[in-house]
Tab-separated table of C-alpha atoms in Angstrom:
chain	number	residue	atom	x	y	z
M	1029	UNK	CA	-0.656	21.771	-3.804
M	1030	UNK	CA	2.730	22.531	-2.919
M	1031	UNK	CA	5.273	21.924	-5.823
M	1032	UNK	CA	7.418	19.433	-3.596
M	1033	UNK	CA	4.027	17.251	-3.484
M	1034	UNK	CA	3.620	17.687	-7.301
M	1035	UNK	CA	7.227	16.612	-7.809
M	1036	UNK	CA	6.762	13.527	-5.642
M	1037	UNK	CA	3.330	12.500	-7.401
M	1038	UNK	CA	5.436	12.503	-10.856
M	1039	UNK	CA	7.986	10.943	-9.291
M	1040	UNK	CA	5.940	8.050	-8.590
M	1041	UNK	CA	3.987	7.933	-11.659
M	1042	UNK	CA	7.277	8.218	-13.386
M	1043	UNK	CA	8.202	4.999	-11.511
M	1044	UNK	CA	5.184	3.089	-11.945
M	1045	UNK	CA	5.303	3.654	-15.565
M	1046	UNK	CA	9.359	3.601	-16.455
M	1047	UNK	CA	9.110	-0.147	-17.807
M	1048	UNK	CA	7.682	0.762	-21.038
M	1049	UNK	CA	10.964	2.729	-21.307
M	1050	UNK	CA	12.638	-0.497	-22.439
M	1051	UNK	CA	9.824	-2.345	-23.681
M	1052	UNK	CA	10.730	-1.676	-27.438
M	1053	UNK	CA	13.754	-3.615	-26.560
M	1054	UNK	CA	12.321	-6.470	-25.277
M	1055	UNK	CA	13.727	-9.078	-27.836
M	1056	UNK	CA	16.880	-8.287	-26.482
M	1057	UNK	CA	16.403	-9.359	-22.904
M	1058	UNK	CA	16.661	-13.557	-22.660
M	1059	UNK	CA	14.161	-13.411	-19.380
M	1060	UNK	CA	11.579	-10.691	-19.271
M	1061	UNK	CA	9.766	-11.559	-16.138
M	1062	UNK	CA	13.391	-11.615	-14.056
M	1063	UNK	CA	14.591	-8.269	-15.681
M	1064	UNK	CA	11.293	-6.190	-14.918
M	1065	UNK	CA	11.181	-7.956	-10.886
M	1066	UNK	CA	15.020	-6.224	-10.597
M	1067	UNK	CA	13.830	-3.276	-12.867
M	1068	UNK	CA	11.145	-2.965	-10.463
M	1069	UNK	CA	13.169	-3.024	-7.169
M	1070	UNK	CA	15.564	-0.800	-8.934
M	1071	UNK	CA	13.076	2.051	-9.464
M	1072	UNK	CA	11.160	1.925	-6.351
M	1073	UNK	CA	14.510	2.396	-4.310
M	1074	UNK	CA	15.598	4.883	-6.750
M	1075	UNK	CA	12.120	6.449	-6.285
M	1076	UNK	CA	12.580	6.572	-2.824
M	1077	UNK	CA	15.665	8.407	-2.635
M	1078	UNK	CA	14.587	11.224	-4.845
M	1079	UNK	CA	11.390	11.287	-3.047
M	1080	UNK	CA	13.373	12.201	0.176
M	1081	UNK	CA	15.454	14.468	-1.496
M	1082	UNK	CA	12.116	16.334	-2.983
M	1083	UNK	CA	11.061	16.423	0.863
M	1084	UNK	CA	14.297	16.774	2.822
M	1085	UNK	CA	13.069	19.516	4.771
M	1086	UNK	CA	10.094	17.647	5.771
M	1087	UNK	CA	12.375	14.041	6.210
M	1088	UNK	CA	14.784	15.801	8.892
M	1089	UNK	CA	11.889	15.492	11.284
M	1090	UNK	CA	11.125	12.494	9.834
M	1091	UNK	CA	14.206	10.642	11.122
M	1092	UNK	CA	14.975	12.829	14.201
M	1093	UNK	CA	13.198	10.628	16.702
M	1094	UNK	CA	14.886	13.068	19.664
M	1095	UNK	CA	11.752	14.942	20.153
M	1096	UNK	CA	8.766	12.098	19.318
M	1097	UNK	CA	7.426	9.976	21.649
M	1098	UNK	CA	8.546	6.361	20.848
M	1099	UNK	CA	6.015	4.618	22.925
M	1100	UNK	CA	3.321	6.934	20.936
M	1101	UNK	CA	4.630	5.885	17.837
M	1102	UNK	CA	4.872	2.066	18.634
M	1103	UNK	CA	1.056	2.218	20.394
M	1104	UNK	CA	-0.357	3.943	17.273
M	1105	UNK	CA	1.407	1.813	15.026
M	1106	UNK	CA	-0.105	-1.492	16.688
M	1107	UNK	CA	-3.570	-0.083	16.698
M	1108	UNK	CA	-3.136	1.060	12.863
M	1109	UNK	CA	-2.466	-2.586	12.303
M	1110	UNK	CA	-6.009	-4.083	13.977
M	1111	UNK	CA	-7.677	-1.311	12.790
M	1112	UNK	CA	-6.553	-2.149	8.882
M	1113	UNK	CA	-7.375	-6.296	10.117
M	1114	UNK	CA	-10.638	-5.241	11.143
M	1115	UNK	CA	-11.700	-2.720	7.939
M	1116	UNK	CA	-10.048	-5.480	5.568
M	1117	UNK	CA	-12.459	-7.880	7.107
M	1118	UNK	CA	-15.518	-5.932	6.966
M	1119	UNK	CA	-15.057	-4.723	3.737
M	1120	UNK	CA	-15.071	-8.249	2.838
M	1121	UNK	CA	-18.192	-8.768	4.302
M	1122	UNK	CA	-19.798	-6.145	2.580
M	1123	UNK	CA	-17.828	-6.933	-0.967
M	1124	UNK	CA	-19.116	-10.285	-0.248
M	1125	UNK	CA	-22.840	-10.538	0.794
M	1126	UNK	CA	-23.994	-6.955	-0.812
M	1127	UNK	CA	-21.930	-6.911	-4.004
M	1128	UNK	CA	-21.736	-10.637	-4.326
M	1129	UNK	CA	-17.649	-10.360	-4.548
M	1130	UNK	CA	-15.866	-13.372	-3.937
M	1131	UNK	CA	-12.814	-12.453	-1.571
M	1132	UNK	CA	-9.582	-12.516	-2.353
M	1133	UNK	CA	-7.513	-9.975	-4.333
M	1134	UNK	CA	-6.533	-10.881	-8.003
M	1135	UNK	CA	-3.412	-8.181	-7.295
M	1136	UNK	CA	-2.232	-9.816	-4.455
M	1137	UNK	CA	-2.076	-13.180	-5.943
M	1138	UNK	CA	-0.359	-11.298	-8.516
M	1139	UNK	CA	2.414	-10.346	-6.291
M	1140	UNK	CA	2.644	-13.420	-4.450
M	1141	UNK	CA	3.336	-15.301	-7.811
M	1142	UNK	CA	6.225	-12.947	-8.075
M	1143	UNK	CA	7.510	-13.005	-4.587
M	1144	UNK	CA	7.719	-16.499	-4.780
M	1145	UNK	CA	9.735	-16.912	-7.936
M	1146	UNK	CA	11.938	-13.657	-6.834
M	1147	UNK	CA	12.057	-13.526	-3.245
M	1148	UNK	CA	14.030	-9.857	-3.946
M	1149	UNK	CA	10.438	-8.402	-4.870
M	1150	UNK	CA	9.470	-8.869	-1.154
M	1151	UNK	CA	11.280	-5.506	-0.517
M	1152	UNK	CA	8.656	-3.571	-2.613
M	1153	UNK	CA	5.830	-5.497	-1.016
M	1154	UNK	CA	6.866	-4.971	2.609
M	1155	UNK	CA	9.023	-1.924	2.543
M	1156	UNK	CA	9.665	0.193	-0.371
M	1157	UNK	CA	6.025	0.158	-1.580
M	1158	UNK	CA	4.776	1.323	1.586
M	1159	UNK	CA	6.731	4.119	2.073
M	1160	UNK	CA	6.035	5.290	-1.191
M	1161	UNK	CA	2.523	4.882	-0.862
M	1162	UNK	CA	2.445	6.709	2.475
M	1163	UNK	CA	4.240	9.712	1.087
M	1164	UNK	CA	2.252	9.681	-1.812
M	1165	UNK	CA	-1.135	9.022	-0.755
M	1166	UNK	CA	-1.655	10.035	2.203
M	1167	UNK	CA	1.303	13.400	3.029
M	1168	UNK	CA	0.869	14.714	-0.489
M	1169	UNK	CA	-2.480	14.185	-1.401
M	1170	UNK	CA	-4.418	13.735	1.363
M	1171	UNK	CA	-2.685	15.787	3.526
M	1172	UNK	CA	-3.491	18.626	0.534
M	1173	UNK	CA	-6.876	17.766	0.243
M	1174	UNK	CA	-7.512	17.660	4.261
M	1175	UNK	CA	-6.323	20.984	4.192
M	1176	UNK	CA	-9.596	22.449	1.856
M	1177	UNK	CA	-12.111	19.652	2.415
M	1178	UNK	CA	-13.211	17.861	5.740
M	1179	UNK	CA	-11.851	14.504	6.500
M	1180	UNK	CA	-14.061	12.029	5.594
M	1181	UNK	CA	-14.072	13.710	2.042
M	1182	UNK	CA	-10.381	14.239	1.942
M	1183	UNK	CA	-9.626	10.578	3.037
M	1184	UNK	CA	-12.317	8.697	0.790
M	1185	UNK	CA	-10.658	10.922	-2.449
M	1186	UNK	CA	-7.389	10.140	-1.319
M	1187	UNK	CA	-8.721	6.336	-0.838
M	1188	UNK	CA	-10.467	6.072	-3.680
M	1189	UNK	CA	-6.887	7.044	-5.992
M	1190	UNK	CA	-4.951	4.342	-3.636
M	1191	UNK	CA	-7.281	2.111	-4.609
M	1192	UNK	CA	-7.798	2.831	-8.175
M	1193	UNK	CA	-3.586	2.484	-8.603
M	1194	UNK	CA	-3.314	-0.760	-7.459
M	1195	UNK	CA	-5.679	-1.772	-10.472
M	1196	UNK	CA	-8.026	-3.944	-8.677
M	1197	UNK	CA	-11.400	-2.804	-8.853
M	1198	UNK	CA	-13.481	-5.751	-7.845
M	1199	UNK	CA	-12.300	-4.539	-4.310
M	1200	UNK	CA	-12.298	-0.969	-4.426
M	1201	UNK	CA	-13.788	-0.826	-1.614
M	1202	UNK	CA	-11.168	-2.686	0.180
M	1203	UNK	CA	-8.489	-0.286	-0.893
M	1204	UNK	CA	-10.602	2.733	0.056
M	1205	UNK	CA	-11.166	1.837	3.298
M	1206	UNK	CA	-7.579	1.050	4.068
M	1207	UNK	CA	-6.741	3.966	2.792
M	1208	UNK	CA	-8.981	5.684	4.624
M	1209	UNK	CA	-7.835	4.186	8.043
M	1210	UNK	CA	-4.067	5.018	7.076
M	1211	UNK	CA	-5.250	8.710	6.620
M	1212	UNK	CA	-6.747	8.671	10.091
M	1213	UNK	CA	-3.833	7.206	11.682
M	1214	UNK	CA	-1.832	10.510	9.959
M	1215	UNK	CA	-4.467	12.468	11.638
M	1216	UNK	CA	-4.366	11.356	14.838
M	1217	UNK	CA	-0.515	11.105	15.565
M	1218	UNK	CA	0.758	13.856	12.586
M	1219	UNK	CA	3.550	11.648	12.009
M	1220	UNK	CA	4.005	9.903	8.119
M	1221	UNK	CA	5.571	7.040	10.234
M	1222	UNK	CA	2.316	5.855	12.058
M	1223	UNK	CA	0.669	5.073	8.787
M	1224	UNK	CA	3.882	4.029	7.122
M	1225	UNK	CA	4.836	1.082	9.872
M	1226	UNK	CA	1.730	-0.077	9.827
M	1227	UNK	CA	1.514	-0.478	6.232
M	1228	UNK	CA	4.640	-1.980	6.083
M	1229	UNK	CA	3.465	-4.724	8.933
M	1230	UNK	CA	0.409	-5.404	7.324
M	1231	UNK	CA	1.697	-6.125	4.184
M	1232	UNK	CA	4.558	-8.238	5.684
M	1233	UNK	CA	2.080	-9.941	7.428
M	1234	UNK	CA	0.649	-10.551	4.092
M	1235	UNK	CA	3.198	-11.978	2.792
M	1236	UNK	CA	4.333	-14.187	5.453
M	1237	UNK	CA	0.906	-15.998	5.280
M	1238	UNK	CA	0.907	-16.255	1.916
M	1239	UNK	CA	4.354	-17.614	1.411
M	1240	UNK	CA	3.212	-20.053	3.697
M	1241	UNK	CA	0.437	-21.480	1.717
M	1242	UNK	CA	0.314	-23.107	-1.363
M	1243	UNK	CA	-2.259	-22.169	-4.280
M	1244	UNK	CA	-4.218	-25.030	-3.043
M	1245	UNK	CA	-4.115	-24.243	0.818
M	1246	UNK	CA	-5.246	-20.546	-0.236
M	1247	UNK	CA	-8.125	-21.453	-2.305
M	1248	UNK	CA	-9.371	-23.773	0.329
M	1249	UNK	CA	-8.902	-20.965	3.021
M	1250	UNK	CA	-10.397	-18.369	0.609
M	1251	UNK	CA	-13.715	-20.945	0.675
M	1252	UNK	CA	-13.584	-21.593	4.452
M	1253	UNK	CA	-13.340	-17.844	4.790
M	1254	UNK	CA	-16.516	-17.492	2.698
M	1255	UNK	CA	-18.611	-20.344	4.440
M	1256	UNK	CA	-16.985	-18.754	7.559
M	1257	UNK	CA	-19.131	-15.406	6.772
M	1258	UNK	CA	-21.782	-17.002	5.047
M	1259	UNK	CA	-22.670	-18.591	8.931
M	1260	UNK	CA	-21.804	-15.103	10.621
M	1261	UNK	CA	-24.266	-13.206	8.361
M	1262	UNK	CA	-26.769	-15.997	8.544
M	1263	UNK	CA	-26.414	-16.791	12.413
């Protein structure tokens, strides 16, 4: 792996983990749960912006949009967002009626509950988060492991780490096979963005429909959603 990869994977991890940094002075903070949200949103951004710097040769072609194909981009990036509907959905299914794994994601509820008492956190959710992730997951580490391995290999690996970071492994499956389908999308186009903008999308459209609910209304649809494939299976 090249060392620019290595230095963005310990950027990251040195991210994720930089609130125990000031945990031993936690009795000096009045509110906790608002100073990690903005410690949070502090760090990813500041993540981001030495994660570019580690990959500013690579980021000049990022942003020069003079030689890609805009429609390309936009096309792939709508298609990246069904395809991610449409694995969510049958993971689900399978999480559901083979595993017996009721659906809905303990860490997205998670981040909801945050979201909605600090709308500033939406910025990880729906921007920052993504970007890191793609850069991460799927340029650095897939794109290493694609290089030496086959796809389907390189992208379930690759997967299976996206999924075991966001700590939710009743739907590990879930995770994997988003990640997978962000890998292919990097395949197809070889552009980070394709897989970046529709990450972003999907987990603003996340967002938006759960910001719209209530924890009642989202237990209810989580049921509906159940008996929903409970008749599709059985039908």
């Amino acid at each position: 792996m090249p060392k620019k990869y290595i230095y963005l994977i310990v950027t990251y991890v040195a991210m994720q983990f930089s609130i125990f940094l000031v945990l031993p002075f936690r009795d000096l903070i009045t509110d906790m749960e608002t100073f990690s949200t903005w410690w949070s949103v502090i760090t990813f951004a500041l993540a981001l912006v030495v994660s570019f710097i580690i990959l500013k040769g690579e980021m000049k072609e990022f942003f020069d949009l003079e030689h890609k194909r805009i429609g390309n981009i936009i096309l792939w990036s709508v298609l990246g967002f069904f395809l991610v509907m449409i694995g969510q959905y049958a993971s689900i299914l399978i999480e559901t009626f083979v595993f017996g794994i009721k659906p809905g994601s303990e860490n997205t509820m998670d981040l909801m509950n945050v979201a909605r008492q600090m709308p500033i956190f939406i910025i990880i959710i729906s921007v920052l988060g993504p970007i890191l992730e793609e850069l991460v997951f799927r340029k650095a580490i897939f794109g290493t492991l694609y290089k030496k391995m086959n796809f389907f290999f390189a992208a379930i690996i690759s997967g299976l780490i996206f999924a075991t970071v966001h700590m939710d492994f009743s739907h590990l499956l879930t995770y994997t096979a988003i990640g997978m389908i962000f890998a292919f999308l990097y395949v197809e186009t070889k552009r980070i963005i394709v897989p970046i903008i529709a990450h972003m999308s999907i987990n603003t459209f996340a967002v938006i429909g759960q910001l719209s609910l209530d924890s009642e209304q989202i237990e209810q649809q989580m049921k509906q959603l159940e008996e929903l494939m409970t008749i599709i299976i059985g039908g």
